XYZ file of C-alpha atoms in Angstrom:
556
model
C 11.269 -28.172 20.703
C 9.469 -26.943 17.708
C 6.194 -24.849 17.975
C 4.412 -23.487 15.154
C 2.638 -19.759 15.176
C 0.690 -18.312 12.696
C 0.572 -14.170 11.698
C -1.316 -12.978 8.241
C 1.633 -13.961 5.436
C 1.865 -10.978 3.290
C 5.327 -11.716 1.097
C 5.675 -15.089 -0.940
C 8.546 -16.816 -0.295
C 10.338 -18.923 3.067
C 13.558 -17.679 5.475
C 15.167 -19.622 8.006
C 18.183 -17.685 9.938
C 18.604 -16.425 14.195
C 15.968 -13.818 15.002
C 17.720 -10.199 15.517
C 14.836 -7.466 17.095
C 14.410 -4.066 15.912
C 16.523 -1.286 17.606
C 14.523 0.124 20.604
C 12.530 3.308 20.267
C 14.169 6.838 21.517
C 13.576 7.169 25.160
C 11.632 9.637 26.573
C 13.639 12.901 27.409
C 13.402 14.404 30.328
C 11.373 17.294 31.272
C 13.108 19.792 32.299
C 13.216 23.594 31.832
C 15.377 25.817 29.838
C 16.412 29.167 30.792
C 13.993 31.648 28.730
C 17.462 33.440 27.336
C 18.061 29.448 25.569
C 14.707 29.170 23.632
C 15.863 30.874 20.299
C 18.789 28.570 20.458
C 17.023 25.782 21.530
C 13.569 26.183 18.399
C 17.545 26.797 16.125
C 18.146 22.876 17.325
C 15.207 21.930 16.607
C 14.713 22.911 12.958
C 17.979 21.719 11.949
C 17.209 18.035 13.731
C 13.531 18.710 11.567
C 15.397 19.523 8.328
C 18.122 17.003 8.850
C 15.908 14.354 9.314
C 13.882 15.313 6.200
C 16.571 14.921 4.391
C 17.555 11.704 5.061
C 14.430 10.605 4.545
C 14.544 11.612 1.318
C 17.808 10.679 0.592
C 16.565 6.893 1.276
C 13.626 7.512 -0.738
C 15.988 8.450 -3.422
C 18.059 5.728 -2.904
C 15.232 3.399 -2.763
C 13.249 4.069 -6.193
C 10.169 3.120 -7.096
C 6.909 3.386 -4.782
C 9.090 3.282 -1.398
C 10.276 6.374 -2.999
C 7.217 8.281 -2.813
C 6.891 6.659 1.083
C 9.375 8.090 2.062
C 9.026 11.429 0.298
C 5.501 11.604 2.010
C 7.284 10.993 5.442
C 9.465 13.534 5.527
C 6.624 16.067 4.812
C 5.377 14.290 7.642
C 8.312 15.647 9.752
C 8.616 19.135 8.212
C 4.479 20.063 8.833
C 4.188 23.564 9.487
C 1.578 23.304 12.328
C 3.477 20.959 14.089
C 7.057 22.636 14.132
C 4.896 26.100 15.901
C 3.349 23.588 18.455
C 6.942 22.780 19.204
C 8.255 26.844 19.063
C 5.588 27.417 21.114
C 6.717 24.662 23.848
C 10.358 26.067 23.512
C 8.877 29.345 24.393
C 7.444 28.771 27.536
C 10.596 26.692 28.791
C 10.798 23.457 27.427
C 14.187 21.908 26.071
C 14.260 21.168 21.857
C 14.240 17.145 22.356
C 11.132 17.875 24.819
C 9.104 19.828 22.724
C 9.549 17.763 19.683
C 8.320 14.854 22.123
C 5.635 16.580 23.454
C 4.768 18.233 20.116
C 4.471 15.021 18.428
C 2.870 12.947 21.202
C -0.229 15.410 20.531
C -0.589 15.181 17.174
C -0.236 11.353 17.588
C -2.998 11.511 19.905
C -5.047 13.579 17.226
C -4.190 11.186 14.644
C -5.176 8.189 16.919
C -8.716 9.409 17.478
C -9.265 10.846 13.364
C -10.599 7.978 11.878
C -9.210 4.695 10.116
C -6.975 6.445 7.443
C -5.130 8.844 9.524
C -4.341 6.310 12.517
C -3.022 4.083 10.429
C -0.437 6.942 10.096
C 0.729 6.869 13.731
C 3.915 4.156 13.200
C 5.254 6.478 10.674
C 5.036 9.370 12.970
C 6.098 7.517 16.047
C 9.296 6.884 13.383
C 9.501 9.957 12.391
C 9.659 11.704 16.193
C 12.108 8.686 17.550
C 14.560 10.320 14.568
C 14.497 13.812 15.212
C 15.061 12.896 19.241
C 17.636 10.796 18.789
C 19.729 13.446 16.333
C 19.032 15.773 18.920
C 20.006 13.514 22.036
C 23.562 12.272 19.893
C 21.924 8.989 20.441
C 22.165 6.121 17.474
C 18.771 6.312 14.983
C 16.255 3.165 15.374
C 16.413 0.755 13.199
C 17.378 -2.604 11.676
C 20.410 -4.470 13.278
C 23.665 -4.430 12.712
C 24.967 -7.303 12.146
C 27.501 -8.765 9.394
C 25.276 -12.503 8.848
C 21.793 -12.825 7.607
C 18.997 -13.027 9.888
C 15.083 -13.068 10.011
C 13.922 -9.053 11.552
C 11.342 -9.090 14.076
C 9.689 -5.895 15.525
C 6.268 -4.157 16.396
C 6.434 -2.644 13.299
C 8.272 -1.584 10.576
C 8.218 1.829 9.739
C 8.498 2.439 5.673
C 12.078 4.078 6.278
C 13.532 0.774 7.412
C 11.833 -1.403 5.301
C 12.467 0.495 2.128
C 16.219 -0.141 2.534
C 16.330 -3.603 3.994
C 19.198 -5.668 2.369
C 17.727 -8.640 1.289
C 21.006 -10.621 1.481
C 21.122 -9.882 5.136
C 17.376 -9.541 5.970
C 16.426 -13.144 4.900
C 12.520 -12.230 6.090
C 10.484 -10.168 8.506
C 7.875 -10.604 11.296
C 6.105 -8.045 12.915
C 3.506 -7.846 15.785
C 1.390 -4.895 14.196
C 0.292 -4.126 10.390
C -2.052 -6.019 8.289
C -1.875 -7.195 4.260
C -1.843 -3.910 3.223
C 0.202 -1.636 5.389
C 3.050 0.163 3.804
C 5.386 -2.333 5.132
C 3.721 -4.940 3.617
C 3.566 -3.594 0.613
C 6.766 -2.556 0.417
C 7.996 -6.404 1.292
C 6.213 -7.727 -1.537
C 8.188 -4.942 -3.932
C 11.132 -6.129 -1.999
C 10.427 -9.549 -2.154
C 11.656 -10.110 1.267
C 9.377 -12.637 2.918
C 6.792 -11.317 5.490
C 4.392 -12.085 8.340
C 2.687 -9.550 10.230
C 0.152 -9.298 12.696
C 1.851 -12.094 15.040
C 1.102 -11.171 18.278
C 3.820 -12.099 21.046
C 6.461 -12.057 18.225
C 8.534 -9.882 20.530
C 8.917 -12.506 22.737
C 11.025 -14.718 20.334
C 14.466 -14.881 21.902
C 17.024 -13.252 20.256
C 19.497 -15.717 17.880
C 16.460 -18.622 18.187
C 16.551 -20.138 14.812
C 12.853 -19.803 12.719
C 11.467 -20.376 9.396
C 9.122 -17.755 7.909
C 6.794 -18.976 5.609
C 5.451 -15.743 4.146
C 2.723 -17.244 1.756
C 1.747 -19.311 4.806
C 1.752 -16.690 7.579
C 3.445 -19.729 9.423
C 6.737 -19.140 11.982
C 8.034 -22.831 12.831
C 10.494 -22.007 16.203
C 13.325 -23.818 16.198
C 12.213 -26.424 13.112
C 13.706 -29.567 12.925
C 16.117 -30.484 10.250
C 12.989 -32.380 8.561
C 10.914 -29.168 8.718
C 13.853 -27.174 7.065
C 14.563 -29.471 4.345
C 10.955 -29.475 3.923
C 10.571 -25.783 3.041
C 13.822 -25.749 1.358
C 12.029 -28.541 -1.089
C 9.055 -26.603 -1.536
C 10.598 -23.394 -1.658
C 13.048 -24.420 -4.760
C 9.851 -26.582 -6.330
C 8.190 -23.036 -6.416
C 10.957 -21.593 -7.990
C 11.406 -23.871 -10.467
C 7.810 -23.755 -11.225
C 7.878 -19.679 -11.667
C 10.577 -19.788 -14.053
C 8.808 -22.660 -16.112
C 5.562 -20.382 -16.610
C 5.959 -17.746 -18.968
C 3.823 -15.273 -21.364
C 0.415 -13.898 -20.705
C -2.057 -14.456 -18.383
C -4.721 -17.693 -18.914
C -6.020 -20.930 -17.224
C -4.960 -24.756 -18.181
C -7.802 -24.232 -20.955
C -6.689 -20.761 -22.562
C -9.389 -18.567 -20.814
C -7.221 -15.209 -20.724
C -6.532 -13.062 -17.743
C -4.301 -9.767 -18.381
C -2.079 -9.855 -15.137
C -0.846 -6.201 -14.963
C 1.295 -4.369 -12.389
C 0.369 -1.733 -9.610
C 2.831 1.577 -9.747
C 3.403 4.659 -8.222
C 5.222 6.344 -11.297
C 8.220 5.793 -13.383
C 10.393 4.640 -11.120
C 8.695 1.468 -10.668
C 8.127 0.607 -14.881
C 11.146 -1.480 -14.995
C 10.656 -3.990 -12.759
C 6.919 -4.258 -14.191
C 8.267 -5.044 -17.242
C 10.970 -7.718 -15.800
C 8.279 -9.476 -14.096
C 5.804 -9.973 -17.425
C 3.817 -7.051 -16.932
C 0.754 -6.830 -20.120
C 0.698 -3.786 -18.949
C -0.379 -1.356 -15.782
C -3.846 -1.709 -14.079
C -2.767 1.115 -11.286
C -1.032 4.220 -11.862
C -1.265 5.715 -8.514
C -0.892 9.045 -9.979
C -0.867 10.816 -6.328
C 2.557 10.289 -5.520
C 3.482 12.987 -8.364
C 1.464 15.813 -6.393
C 2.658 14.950 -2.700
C 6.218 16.433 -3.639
C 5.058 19.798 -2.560
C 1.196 19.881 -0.373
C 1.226 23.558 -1.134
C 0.296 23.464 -4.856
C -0.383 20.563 -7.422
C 2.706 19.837 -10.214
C 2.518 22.094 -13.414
C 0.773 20.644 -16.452
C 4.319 20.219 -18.394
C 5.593 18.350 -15.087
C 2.677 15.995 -15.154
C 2.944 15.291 -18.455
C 6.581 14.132 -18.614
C 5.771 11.599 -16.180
C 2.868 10.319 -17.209
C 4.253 10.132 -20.910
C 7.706 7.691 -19.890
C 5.020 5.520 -18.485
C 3.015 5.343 -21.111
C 5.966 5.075 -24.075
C 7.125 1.659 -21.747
C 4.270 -0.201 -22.796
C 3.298 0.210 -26.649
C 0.498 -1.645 -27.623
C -0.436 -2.295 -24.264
C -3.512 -1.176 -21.699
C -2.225 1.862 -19.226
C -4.876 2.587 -16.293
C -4.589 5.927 -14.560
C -5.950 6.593 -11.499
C -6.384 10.347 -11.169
C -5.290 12.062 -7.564
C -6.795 10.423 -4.509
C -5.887 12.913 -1.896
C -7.475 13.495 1.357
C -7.163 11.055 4.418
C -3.605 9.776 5.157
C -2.685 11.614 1.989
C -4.137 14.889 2.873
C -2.993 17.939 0.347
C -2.366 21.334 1.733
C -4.101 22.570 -1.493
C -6.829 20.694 -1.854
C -8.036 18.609 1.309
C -10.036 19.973 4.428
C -7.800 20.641 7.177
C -10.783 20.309 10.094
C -12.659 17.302 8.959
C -13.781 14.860 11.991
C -13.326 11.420 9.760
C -11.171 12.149 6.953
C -11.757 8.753 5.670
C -15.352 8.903 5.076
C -15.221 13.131 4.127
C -13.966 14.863 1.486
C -11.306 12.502 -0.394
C -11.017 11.169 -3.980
C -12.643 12.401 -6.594
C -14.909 14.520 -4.051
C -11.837 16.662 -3.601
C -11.619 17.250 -7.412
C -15.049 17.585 -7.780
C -14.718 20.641 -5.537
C -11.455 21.612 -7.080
C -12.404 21.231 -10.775
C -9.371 22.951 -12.251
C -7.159 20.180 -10.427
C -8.772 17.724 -12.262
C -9.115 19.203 -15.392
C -5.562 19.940 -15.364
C -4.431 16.788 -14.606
C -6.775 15.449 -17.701
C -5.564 17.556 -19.836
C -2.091 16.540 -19.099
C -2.825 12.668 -19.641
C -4.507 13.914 -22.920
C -1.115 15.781 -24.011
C 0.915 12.538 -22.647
C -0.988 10.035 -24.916
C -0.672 12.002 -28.194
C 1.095 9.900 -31.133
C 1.347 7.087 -28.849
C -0.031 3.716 -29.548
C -1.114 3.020 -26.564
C -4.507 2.096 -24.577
C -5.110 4.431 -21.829
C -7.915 4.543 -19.258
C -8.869 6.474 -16.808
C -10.148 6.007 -14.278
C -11.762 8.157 -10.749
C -11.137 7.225 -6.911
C -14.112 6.811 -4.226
C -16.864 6.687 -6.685
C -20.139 6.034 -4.471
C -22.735 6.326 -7.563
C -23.754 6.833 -10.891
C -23.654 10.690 -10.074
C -20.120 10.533 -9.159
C -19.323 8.228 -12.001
C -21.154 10.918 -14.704
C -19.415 13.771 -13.291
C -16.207 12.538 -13.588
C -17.169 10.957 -17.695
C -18.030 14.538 -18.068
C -14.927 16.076 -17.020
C -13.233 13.572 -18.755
C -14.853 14.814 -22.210
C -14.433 18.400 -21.466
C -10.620 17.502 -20.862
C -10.475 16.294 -24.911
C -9.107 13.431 -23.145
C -9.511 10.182 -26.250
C -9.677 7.354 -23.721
C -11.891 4.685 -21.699
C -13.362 6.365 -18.509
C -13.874 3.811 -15.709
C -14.755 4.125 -11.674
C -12.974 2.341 -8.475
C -15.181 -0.053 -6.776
C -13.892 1.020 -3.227
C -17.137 1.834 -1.788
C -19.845 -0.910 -1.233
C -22.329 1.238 -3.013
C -20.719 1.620 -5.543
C -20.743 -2.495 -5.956
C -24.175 -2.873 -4.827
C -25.412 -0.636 -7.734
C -22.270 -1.544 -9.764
C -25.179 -1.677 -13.283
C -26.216 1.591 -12.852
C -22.434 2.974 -12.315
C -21.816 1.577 -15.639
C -24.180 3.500 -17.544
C -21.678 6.367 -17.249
C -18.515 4.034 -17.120
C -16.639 1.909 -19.565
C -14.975 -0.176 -16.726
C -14.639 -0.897 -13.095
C -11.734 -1.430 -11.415
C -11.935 -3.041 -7.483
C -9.877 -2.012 -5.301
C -9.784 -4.219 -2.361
C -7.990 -2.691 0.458
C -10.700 0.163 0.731
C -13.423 -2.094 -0.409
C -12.575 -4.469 2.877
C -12.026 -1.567 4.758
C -15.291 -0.188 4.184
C -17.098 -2.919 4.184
C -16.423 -4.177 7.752
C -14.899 -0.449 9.353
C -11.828 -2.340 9.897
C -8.989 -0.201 9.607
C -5.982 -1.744 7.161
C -3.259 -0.338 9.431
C -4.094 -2.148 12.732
C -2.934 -5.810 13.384
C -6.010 -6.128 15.619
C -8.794 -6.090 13.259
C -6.407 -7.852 10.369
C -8.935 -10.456 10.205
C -11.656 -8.113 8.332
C -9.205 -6.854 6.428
C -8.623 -10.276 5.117
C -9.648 -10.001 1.022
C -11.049 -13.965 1.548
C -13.650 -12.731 4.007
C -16.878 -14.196 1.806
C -19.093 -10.956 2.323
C -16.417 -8.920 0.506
C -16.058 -12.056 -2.308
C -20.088 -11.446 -2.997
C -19.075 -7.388 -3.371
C -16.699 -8.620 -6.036
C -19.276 -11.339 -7.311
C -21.640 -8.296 -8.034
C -19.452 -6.039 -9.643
C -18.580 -8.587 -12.364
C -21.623 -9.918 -12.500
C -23.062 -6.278 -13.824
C -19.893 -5.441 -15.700
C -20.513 -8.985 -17.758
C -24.263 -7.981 -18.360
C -23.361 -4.974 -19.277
C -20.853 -6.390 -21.580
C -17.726 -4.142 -20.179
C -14.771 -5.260 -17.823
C -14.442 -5.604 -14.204
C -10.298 -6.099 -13.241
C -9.012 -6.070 -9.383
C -6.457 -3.895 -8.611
C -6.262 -4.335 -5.173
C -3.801 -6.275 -3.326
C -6.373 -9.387 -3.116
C -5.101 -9.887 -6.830
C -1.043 -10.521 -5.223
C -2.637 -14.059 -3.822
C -2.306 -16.477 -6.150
C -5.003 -18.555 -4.801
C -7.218 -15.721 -4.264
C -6.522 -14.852 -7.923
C -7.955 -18.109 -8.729
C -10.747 -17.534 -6.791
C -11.418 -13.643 -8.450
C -10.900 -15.217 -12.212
C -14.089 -17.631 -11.176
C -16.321 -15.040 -10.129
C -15.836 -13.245 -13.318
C -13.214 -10.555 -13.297
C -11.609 -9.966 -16.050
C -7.906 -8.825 -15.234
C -6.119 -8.307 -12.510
C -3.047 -5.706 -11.754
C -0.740 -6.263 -8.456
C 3.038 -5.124 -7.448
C 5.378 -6.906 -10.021
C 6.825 -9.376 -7.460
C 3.649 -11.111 -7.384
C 3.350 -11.611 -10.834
C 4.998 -14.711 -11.845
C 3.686 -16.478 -8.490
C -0.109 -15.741 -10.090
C 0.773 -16.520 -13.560
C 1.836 -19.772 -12.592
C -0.741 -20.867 -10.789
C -3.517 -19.699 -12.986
C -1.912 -21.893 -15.901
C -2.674 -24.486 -13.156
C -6.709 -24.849 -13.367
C -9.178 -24.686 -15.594
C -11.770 -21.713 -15.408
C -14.293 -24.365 -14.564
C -12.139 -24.995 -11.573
C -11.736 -21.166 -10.740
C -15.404 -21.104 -10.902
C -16.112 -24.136 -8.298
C -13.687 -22.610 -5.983
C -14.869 -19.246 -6.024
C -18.713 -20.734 -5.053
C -17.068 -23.120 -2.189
C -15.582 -19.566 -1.182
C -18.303 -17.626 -0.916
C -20.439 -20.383 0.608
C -17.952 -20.246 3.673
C -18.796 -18.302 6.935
C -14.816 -17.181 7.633
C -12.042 -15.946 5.555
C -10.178 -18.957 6.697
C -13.382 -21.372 5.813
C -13.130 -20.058 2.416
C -9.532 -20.359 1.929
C -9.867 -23.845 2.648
C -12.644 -24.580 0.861
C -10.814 -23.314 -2.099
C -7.653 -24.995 -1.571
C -9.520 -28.049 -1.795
C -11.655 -27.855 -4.655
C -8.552 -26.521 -6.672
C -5.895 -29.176 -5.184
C -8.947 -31.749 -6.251
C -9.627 -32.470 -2.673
């Protein structure tokens, strides 16, 4: 009999194939003790489980590319932190066996990690991933993961941990569900890079039997369990319509009436550029620039390093608008170097451009490098500065900008809700904001954008954080400057609608995404972008205002 249940669709696109679970985590090892003449060998067991575990990790990162690249890169750091591998000598010392002291080890930074705030627990899955690795090398036991199996099927698991979804096979992983996550988790993002279809935050998903047959809708969020043949060829039908209608819609950016709207990409350095410019990219709205410094947490990248990456970016898109983002360290992407190691809430302490603030030569460095990068090219770079909460923040960083000799626009994140609420007086030091979405939600309703549980406020339709963007534009268009969105909101293509009406002026996502937007912007007029994006905001849900925009745009 077909049922229907519904998770948070995160990845355009529909699969129908037999469910096949996610490998089951390492089992706990057993506590027993070691003679105190075994410990050396025993921490020796240990560190070369650590290191060999690193290093596959980075060997799928390498394999990988792009931004699941720097993922993984950040993981195995994750599994190589100093503090954590002398928590472990220690517990080897006082008798403990090298699979039980990596458990133990890691169970208390987990719980440490749980209780720091929204940024770092969002971190726990990875580490959970990363533990279940190094204690199954260590226990000769196979590694968690994705099936094996030699047809396609749809994945379903808790979660996915940005090691297995960075090398899914799309021709055998037709789509993924998960019970945890939310629209911007790693693994979501990564999906949409992918473009595997996706639905997280489905609770009881674990419960599908294995080899039932379900359709993933991923723009939906629907699962249809065990769909009729009139449901498949339904999808089917839609799904090839869509297609057809991607591949029909080409060029820049604009509504039915010509009203343009640069759609630009999201990247996490070179190795992403190519598929940018395969999808129609006018060019990027998000360099996430951080990615470059969390090769080594010890010390930030030399200036001639940054500048050689920075510069192959730039030299892709001639004639085109670059944004930078400089380093946003601190929370889940804390820096040795540069971030507090004792901070309560990382998340709402010392991250962004605070950090560089209090590390000036960082910044100025890293300015001075995207100054060198641009020279002779003719291209249009911006800048722009992480966490911005005011107009103090935002002249601070125009300042360091112009002591950097750095010839470009300086513009500010709208991540903060201050920082929309007084979005005028922000732009007095500013040429440009720039939303970013995730933190904006995140902040605005202290909903973490890891856990499945609170995915609802982390829902970019939610109207409260539609008036934040409403605001923002509204002063960037007095002001007579641009307003773009850079955060994943802009990946919806009905929510892109939506953003165009209340007055933003670009907007940047990962490259999969960008044909599904272009197309349906050519759809509607700006008038109609506009009448959606009031029924929106006049809503009292996320879903309300979904609705309410699906029917003013589908002429309802």
């Amino acid at each position: 009999m077909q049922t229907t249940l519904r998770g948070v669709g995160v990845s355009h696109g529909v699969a129908i194939g037999e469910v096949r679970h996610m490998g089951t985590a390492v089992l706990e090892p057993p506590a027993k003790q070691i003679p105190a003449e075994e410990a050396e060998r025993e921490q020796g067991r240990a560190r070369q489980a650590v290191e060999a575990v690193a290093a596959d990790l980075t060997a799928r990162g390498n394999l990988a590319g792009g931004e699941a690249q720097h993922v993984l890169e950040a993981q195995a750091m994750m599994a190589q932190d100093p503090e954590l591998m002398a928590d472990v000598d220690r517990r080897i010392a006082v008798g403990s066996s090298a699979e039980r002291g990596v458990y133990d080890a890691f169970a208390s930074y987990r719980a440490l990690l749980a209780g720091a705030g929204e940024y770092l627990a969002g971190r726990v899955a990875d580490l959970d991933d990363v533990r279940n690795r190094i204690v199954a090398r260590l226990l000769g036991v196979p590694m968690p993961g994705v099936p094996d199996s030699e047809e396609p099927y749809v994945l379903i698991a808790r979660d996915l941990a940005p090691a297995d979804t960075a090398l899914l096979d799309p021709a055998l992983v037709l789509g993924f569900v998960t019970e945890e996550g939310g629209p911007t988790s790693h693994s979501a993002i990564l999906a949409r890079a992918l473009g595997v279809p996706a639905v997280v935050a489905l609770p009881g998903a674990g419960e599908l039997a294995e080899g039932t047959i379900v359709a993933v809708d991923g723009s939906t969020g629907e699962i249809f369990v065990a769909p009729d043949d009139e449901k498949r060829a339904e999808l089917v039908a839609s799904a090839a319509a869509r297609k057809a209608a991607l591949s029909a819609t080409t060029g820049p950016g604009a509504t039915s009436d010509g009203h343009k709207v640069p759609l630009l990409a999201n990247i996490g350095g070179p190795g992403d550029v190519a598929a940018a410019l395969e999808a129609g990219a006018e060019g990027i709205g998000l360099f996430r620039t951080e990615f470059l410094f969390l090769d080594d947490s010890a010390k930030a990248p030399s200036e001639a390093k940054q500048v050689e990456a920075y510069r192959s970016v730039l030299e892709a898109f001639p004639q085109s608008r670059v944004v930078v983002r400089v380093l946003d360290a601190g929370a889940d992407k804390p820096l040795d170097f540069l971030t507090p190691a004792d901070e309560p809430n990382p998340a709402l302490g010392v991250r962004g451009l605070r950090s560089l603030l209090d590390h000036p030569d960082v910044l100025h460095t890293q300015l001075t490098a995207l100054a060198r990068a641009a020279e002779g090219l003719p291209v249009y770079l911006e800048v722009m500065a992480p966490m911005v909460a005011d107009r103090a923040d935002a002249r601070a960083f125009a300042d360091a900008c112009r002591e950097a000799g750095l010839h470009a626009k300086f513009g500010a994140m709208v991540e903060i809700p201050s920082a929309a609420l007084r979005a005028r007086s922000v732009l007095q030091e500013v040429e440009f904001l720039s939303l970013g979405t995730n933190d904006l939600a995140q902040y605005t309703f202290a909903a973490d954008r890891q856990v499945g549980a609170v995915s609802r406020l982390q829902d970019p339709w939610q109207p409260a954080l539609l008036d934040l963007v409403a605001l923002s534009a509204d002063a960037a268009k007095a002001e007579g400057k641009s307003c773009g969105v850079c955060g994943e909101a802009a990946s919806d293509p009905l929510l892109a609608c939506v953003l165009t009406g209340l007055g933003v002026t670009s907007l940047s996502m990962g490259a999969a995404s960008l044909p599904y937007v272009r197309t349906t912007l050519a759809k509607h007029t700006l008038a109609q972008c506009e009448r959606a994006a009031s029924a929106a905001r006049a809503a009292d849900s996320a879903d309300d205002a979904r609705v309410a925009a699906q029917a003013v745009l589908s002429g309802e």
